[in-house]
Short mmCIF file of C-alpha atoms in Angstrom, two decimals:
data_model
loop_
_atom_site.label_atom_id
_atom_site.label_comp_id
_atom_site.label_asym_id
_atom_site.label_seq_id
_atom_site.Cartn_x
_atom_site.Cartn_y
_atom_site.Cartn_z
CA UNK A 1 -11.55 4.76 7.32
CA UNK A 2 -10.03 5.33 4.15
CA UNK A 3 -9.18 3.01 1.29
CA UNK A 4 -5.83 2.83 2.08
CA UNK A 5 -6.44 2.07 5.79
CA UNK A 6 -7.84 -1.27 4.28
CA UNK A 7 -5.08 -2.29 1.89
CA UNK A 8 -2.50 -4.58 2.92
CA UNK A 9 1.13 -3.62 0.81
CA UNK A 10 3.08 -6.49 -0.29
CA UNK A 11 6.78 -5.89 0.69
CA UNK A 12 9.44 -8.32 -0.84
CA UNK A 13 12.85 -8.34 0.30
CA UNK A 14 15.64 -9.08 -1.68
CA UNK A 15 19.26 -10.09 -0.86
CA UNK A 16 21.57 -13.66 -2.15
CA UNK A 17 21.27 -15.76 -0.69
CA UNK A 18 17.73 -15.46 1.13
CA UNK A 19 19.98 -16.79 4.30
CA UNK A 20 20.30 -13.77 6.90
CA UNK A 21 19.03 -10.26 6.14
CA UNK A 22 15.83 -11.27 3.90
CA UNK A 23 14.26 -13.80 5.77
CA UNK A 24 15.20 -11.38 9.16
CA UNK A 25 13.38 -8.63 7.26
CA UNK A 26 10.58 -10.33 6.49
CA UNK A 27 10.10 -11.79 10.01
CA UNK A 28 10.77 -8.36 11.75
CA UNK A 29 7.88 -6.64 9.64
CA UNK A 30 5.62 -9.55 9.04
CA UNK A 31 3.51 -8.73 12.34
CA UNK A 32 2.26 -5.30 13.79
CA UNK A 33 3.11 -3.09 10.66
CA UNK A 34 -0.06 -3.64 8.34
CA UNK A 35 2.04 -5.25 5.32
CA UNK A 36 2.50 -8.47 3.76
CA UNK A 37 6.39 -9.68 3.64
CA UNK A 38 8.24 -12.22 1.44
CA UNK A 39 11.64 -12.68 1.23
CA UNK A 40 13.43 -14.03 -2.00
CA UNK A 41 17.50 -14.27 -3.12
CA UNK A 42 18.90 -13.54 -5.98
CA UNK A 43 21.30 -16.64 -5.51
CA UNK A 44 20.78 -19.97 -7.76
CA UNK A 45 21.44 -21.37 -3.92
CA UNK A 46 18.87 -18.97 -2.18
CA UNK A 47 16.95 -20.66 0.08
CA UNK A 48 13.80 -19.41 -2.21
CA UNK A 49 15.14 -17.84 -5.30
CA UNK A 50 13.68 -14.87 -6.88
CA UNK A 51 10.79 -15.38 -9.48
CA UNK A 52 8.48 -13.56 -11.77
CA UNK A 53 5.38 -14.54 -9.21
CA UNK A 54 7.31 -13.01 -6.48
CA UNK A 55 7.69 -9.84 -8.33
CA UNK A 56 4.04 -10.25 -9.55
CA UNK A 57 3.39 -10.16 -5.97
CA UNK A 58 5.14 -7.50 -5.08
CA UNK A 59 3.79 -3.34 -4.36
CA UNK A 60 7.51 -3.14 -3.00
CA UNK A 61 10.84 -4.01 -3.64
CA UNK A 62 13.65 -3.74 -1.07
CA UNK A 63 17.33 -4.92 -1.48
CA UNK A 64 20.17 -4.31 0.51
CA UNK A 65 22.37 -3.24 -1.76
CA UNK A 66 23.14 -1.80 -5.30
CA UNK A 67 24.00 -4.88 -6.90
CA UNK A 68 21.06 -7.01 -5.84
CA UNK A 69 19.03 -4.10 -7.72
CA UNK A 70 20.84 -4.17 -10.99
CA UNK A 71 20.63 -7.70 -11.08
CA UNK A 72 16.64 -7.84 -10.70
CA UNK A 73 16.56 -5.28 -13.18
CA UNK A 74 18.82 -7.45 -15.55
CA UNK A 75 16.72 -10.48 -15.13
CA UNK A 76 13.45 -9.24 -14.53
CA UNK A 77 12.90 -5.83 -16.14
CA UNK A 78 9.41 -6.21 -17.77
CA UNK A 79 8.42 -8.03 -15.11
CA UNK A 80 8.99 -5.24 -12.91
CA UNK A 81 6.99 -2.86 -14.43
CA UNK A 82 7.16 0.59 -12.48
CA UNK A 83 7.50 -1.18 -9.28
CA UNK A 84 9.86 0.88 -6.82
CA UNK A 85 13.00 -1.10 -5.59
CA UNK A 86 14.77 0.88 -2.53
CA UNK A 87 18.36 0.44 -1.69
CA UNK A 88 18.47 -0.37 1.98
CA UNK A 89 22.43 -0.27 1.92
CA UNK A 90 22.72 -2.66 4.95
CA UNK A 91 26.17 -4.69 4.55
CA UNK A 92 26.33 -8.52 4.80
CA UNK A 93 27.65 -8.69 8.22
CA UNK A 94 24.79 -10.08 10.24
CA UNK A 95 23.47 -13.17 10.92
CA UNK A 96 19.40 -14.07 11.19
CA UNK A 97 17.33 -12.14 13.60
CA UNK A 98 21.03 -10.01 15.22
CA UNK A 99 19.59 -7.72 17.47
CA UNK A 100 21.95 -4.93 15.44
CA UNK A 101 20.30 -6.06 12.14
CA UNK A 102 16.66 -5.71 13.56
CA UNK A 103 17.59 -2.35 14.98
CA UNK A 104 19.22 -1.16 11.84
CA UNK A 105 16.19 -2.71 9.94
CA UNK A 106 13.80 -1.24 11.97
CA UNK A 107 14.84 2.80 11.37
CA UNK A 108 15.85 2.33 7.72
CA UNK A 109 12.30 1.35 6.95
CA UNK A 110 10.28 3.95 9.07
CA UNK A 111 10.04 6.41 5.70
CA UNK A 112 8.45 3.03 4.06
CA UNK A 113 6.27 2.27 7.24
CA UNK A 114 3.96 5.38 7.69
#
């Protein structure tokens, strides 16, 4: 085995209001892929809001859109480091665990998943 076989990534996903698409995100990917998930909002009424130990955390950021990546770079940019955040582009229309959003979920992260 290699190293890499052996090491876990941490995957955070980031959207407002930690409601729908984050905490769907993080359940869809939290078993079977080999990664660690969290889910955090950028919303002062997220269900967990984003924090420095989240980012700390963190080998991966993933939002699902533009604006919820400025943002984290606005209020978190030396926390971030070099840590890659990746635009997921998936539109606020779904509620938790909608079969569509899993689907769609599920093939924008295969590039991040091999």
């Amino acid at each position: 085995l290699r190293l890499l076989d052996l090491i876990n990534l941490n995957f955070l996903f980031i959207f407002s209001r930690n409601q729908w698409r984050s905490p769907t995100a993080e359940r869809t990917f939290a078993v079977g892929y080999g990664i660690n998930t969290r889910s955090a909002g950028t919303s002062k009424h997220a269900k967990h809001s984003l924090s420095a130990q989240d980012l700390a955390w963190a080998d991966t950021i993933f939002v699902m859109e533009e604006k919820h990546q400025r943002w984290v770079r606005e209020k978190f940019s030396r926390q971030l480091g070099k840590r890659k955040i990746i635009v997921l582009d998936i539109p606020d229309d779904y509620q938790y665990m909608d079969p569509e959003l899993v689907e769609i979920l599920l093939q924008s992260m295969q590039p991040y998943l091999e």
